[in-house]
XYZ file of N, CA and C in Angstrom:
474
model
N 4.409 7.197 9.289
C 4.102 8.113 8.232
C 4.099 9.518 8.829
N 4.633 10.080 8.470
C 4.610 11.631 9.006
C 3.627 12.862 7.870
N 2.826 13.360 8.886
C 2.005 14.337 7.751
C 1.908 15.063 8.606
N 1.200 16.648 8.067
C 1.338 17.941 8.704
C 0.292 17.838 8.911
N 0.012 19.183 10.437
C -0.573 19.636 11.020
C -2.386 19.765 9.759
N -2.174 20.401 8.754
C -2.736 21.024 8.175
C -3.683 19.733 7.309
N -2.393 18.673 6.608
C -3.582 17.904 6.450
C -4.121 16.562 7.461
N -3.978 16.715 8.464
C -4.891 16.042 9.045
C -6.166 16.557 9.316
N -5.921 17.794 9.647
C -6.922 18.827 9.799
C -8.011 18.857 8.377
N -7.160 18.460 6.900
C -8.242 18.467 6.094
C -8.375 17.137 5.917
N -8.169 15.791 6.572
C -8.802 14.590 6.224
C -8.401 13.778 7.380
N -9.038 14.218 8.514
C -8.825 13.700 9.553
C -9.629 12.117 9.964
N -10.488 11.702 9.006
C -11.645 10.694 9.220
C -10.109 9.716 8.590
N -9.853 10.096 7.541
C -8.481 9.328 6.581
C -7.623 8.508 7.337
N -6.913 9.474 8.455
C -6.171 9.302 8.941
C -6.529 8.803 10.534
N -7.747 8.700 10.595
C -7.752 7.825 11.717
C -8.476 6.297 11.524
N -8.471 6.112 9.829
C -8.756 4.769 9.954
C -7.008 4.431 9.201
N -5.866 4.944 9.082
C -4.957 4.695 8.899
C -4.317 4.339 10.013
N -4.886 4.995 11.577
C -4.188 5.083 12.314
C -3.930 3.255 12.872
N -4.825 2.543 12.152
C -5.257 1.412 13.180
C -4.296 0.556 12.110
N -3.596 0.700 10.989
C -2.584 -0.212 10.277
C -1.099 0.291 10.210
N -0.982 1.524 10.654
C 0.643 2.070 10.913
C 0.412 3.745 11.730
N 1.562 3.726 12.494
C 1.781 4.696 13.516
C 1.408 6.160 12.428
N 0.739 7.481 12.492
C 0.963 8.656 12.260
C 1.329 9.008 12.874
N 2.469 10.608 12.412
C 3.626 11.139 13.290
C 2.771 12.386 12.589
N 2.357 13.039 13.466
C 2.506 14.437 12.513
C 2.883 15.494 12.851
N 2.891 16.894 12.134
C 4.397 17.743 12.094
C 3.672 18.956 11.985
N 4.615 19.939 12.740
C 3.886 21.542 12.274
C 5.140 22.524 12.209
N 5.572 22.686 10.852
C 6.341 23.606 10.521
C 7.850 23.038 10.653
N 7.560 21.673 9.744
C 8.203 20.356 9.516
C 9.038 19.939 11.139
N 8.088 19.923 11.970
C 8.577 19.267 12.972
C 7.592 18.638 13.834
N 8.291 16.991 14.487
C 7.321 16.245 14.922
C 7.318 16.961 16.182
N 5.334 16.741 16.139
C 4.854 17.748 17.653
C 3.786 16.410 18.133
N 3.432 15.447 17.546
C 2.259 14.713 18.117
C 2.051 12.787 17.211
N 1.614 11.954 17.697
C 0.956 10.831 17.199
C 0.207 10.719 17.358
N -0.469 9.628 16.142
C -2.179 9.471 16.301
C -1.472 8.087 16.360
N -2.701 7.778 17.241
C -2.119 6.178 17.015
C -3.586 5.384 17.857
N -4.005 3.856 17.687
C -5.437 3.200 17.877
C -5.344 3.060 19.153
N -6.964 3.856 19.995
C -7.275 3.292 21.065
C -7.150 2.061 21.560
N -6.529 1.975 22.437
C -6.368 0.572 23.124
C -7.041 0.261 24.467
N -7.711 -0.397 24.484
C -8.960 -0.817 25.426
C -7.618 -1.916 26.554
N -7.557 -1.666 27.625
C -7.052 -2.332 28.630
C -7.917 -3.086 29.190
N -8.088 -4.943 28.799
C -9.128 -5.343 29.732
C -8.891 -5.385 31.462
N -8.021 -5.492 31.697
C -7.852 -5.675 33.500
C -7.705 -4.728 33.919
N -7.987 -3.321 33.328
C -9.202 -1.892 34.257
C -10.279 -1.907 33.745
N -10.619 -2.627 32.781
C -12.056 -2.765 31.992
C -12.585 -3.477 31.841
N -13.253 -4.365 32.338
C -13.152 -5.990 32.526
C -14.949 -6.085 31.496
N -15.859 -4.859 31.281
C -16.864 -4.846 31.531
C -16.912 -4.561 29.955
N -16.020 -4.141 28.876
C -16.063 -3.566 27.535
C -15.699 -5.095 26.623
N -16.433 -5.047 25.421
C -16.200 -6.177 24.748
C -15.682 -5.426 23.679
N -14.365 -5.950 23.102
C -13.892 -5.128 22.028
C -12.939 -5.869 21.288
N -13.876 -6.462 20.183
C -13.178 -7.007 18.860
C -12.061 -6.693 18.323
N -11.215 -7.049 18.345
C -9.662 -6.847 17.438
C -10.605 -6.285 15.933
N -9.417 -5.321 15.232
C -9.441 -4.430 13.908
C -9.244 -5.584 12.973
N -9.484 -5.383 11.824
C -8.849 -5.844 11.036
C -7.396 -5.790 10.953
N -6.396 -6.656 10.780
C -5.183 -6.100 10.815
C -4.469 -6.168 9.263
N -5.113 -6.713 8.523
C -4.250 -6.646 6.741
C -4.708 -5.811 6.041
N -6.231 -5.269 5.960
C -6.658 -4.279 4.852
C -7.502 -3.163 5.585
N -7.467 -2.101 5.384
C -8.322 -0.951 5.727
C -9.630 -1.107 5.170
N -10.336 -1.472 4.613
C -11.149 -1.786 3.608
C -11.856 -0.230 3.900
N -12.514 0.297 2.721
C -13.725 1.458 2.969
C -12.624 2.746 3.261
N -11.768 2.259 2.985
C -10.350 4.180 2.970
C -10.638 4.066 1.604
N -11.083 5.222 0.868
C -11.458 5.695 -0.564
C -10.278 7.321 -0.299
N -9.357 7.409 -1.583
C -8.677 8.164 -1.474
C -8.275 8.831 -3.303
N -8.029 9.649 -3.571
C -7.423 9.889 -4.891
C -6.084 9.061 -5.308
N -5.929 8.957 -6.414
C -4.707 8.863 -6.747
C -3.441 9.603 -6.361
N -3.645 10.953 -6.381
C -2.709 11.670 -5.691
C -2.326 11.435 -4.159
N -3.702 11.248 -3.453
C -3.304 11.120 -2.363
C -2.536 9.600 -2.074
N -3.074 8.612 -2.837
C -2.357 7.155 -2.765
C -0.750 7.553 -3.114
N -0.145 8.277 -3.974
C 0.941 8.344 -4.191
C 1.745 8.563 -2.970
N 1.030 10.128 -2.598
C 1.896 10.758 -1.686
C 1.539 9.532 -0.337
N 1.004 8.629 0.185
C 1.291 7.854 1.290
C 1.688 6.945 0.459
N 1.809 6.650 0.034
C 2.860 5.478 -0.380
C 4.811 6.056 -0.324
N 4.444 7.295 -0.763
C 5.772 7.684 -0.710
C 6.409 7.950 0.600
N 5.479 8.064 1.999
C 5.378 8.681 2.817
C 5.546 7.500 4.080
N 5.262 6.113 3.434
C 4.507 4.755 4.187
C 6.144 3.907 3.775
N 6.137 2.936 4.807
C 7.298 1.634 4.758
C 6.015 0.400 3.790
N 4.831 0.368 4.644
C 4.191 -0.475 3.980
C 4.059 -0.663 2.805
N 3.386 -1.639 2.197
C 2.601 -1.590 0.612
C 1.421 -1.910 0.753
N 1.009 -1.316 -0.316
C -0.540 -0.896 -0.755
C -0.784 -1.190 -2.003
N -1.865 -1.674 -2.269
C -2.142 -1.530 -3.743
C -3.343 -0.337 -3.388
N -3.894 0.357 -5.083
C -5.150 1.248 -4.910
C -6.168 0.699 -5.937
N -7.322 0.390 -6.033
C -8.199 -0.616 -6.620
C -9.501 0.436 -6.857
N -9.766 1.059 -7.896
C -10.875 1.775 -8.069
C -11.001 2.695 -6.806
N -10.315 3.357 -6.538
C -10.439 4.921 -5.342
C -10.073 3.893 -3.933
N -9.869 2.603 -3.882
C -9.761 2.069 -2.385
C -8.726 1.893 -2.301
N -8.108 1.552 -1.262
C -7.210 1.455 -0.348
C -6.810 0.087 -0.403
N -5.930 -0.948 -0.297
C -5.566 -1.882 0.179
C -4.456 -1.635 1.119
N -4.240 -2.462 2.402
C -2.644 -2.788 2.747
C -2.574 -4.000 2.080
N -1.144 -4.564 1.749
C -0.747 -5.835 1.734
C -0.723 -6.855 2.543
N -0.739 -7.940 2.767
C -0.255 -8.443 3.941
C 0.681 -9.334 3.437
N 1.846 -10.232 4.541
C 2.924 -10.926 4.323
C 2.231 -12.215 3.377
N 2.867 -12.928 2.655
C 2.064 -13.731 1.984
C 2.578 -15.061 2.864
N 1.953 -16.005 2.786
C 2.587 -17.635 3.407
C 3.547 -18.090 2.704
N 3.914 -19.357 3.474
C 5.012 -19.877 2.656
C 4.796 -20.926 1.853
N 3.603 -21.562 1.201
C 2.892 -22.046 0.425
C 2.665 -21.177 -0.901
N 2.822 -20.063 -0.781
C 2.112 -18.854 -1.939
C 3.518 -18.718 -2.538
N 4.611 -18.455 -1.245
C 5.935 -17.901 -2.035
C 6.464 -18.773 -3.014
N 6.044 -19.996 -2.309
C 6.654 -21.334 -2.700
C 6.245 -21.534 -4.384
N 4.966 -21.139 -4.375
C 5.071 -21.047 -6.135
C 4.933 -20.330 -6.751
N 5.002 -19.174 -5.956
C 5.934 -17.860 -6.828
C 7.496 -18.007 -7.517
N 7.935 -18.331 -6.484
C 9.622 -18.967 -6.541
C 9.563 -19.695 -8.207
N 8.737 -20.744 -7.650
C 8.901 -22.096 -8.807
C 8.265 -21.117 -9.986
N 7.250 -20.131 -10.440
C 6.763 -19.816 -11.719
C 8.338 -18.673 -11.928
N 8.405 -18.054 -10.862
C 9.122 -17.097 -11.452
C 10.617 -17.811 -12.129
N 11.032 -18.859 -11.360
C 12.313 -19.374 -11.613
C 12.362 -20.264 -13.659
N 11.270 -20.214 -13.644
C 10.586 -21.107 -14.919
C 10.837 -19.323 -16.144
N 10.118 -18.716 -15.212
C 10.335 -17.283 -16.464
C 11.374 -16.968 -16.173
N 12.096 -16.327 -15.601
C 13.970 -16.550 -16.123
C 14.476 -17.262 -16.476
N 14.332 -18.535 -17.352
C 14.907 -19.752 -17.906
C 14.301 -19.472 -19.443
N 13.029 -18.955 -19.637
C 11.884 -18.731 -20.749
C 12.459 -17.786 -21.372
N 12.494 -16.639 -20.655
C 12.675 -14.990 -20.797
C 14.633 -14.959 -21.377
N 15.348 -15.697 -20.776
C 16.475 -15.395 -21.342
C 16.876 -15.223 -23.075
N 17.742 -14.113 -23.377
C 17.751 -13.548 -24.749
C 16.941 -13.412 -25.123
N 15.606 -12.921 -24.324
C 14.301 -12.358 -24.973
C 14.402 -10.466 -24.475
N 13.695 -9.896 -24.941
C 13.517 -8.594 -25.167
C 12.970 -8.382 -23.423
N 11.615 -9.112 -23.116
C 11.058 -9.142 -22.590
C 11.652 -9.483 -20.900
N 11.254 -9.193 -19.595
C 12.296 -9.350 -18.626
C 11.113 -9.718 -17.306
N 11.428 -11.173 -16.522
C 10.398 -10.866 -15.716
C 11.010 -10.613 -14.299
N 10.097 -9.815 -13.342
C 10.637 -9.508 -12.519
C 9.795 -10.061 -11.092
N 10.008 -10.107 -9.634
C 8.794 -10.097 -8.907
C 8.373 -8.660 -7.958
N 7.223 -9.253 -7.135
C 6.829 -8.221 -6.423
C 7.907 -7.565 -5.008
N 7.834 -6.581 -4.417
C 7.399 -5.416 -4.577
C 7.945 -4.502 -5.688
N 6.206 -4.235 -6.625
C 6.562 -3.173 -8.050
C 5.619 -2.757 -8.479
N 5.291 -1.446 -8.482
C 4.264 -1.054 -8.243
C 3.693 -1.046 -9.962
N 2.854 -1.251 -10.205
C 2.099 -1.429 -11.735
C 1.052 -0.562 -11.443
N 1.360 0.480 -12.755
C 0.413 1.486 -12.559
C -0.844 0.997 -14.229
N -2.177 0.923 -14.043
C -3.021 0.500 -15.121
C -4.198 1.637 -15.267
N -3.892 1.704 -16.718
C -5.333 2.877 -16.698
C -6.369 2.334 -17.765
N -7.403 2.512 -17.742
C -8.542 1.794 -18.365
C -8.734 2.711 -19.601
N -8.859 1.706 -20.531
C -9.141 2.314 -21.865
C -10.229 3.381 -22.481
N -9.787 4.440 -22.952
C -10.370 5.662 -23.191
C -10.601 6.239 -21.734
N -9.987 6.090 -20.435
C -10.522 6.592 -19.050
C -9.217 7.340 -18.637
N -8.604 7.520 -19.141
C -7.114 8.011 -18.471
C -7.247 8.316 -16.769
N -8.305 8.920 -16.290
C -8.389 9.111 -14.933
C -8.718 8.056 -14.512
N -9.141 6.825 -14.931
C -9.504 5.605 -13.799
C -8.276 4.757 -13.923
N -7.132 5.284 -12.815
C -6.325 4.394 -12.526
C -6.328 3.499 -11.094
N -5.511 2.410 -11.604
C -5.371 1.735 -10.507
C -3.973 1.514 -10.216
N -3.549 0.844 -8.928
C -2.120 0.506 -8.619
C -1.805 -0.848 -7.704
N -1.082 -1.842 -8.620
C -1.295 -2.844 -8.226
C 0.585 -3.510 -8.125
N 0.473 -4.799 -6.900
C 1.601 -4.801 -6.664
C 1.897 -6.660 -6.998
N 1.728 -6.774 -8.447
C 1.281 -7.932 -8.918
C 2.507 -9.573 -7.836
N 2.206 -10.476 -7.799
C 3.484 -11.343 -7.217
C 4.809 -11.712 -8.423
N 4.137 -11.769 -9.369
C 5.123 -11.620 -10.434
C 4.731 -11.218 -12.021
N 5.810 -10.195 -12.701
C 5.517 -9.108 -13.885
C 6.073 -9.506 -14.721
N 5.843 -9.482 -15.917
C 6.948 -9.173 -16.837
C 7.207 -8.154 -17.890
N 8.135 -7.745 -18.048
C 8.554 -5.993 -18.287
C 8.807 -6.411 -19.485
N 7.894 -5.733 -20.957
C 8.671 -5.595 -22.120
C 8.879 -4.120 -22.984
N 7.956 -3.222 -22.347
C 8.142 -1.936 -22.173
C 9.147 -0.800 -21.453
N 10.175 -0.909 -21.518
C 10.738 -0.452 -20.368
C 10.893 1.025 -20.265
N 10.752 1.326 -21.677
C 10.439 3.241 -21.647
C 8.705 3.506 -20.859
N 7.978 2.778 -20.617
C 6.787 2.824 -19.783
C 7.475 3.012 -18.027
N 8.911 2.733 -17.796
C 8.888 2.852 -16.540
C 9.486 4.407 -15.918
N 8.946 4.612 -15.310
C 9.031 6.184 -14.674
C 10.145 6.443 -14.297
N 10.452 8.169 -14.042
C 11.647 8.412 -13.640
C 12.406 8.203 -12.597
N 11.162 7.708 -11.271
C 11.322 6.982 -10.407
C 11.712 5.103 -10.234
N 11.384 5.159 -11.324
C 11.684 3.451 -11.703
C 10.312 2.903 -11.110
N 9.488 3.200 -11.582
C 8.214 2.678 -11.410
C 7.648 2.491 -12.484
């Protein structure tokens, strides 16, 4: 993810619990000058430090705006969903999970044909806003959708 000088400087706590689920590159005067990236404890010069592995699938406790979820998502290879101001990463799913994803989704393209309606799977980002709340959105990256709105999808195809 590459970000500037300036905002790390204004959300630097952000970006160093980002640092521990993908590399930051960051830039000053759109050019890379530095990485943040997670302390790594060497046990065989350190034999004497006990140090638990991170979480490695979710950041849990990164609280961020919507705006800011956009712009790293736009910014990130990963996926994320955003869940009431938090953060998720994704993680790879098993091959038990895909396995009946496959089988539901293969059932709704057999259903869905010459229907209006279109289903699709994940990665897609579903944007939901809560009734009468327009500002409480969320962003979710469901395993499988189905699209019958399609003027609801953005100019980005989202």
């Amino acid at each position: 993810m590459l970000v500037s000088t300036t905002e790390i400087q204004n959300s630097f706590g952000k970006y160093l619990k980002l640092a521990h689920c993908e590399e930051i590159v960051i830039t000053k005067n759109g050019k890379k000058v530095a990485k943040l990236v997670p302390y790594q404890v060497n046990e065989e010069h350190d034999p004497w430090i006990l140090n638990e592995s991170s979480p490695t699938y979710s950041p849990d406790g990164i609280r961020l705006t919507y705006e800011e979820f956009l712009k790293l998502t736009e910014e990130s290879k990963n996926r994320y969903e955003y869940i009431d101001g938090e953060l998720y990463l994704l993680a790879s799913p098993f091959y038990p999970h895909q396995k009946a994803v496959k089988e539901i989704f293969g059932r709704f393209i057999i259903w869905f044909q010459e229907k209006d309606c279109e289903p699709l799977v994940s990665p897609f980002d579903v944007t939901l806003f809560r009734l009468g709340k327009e500002e409480k959105i969320n962003a979710v990256q469901p395993d499988i959708l189905v699209i019958c709105d399609h003027d609801k999808i953005d100019e980005k195809g989202r």
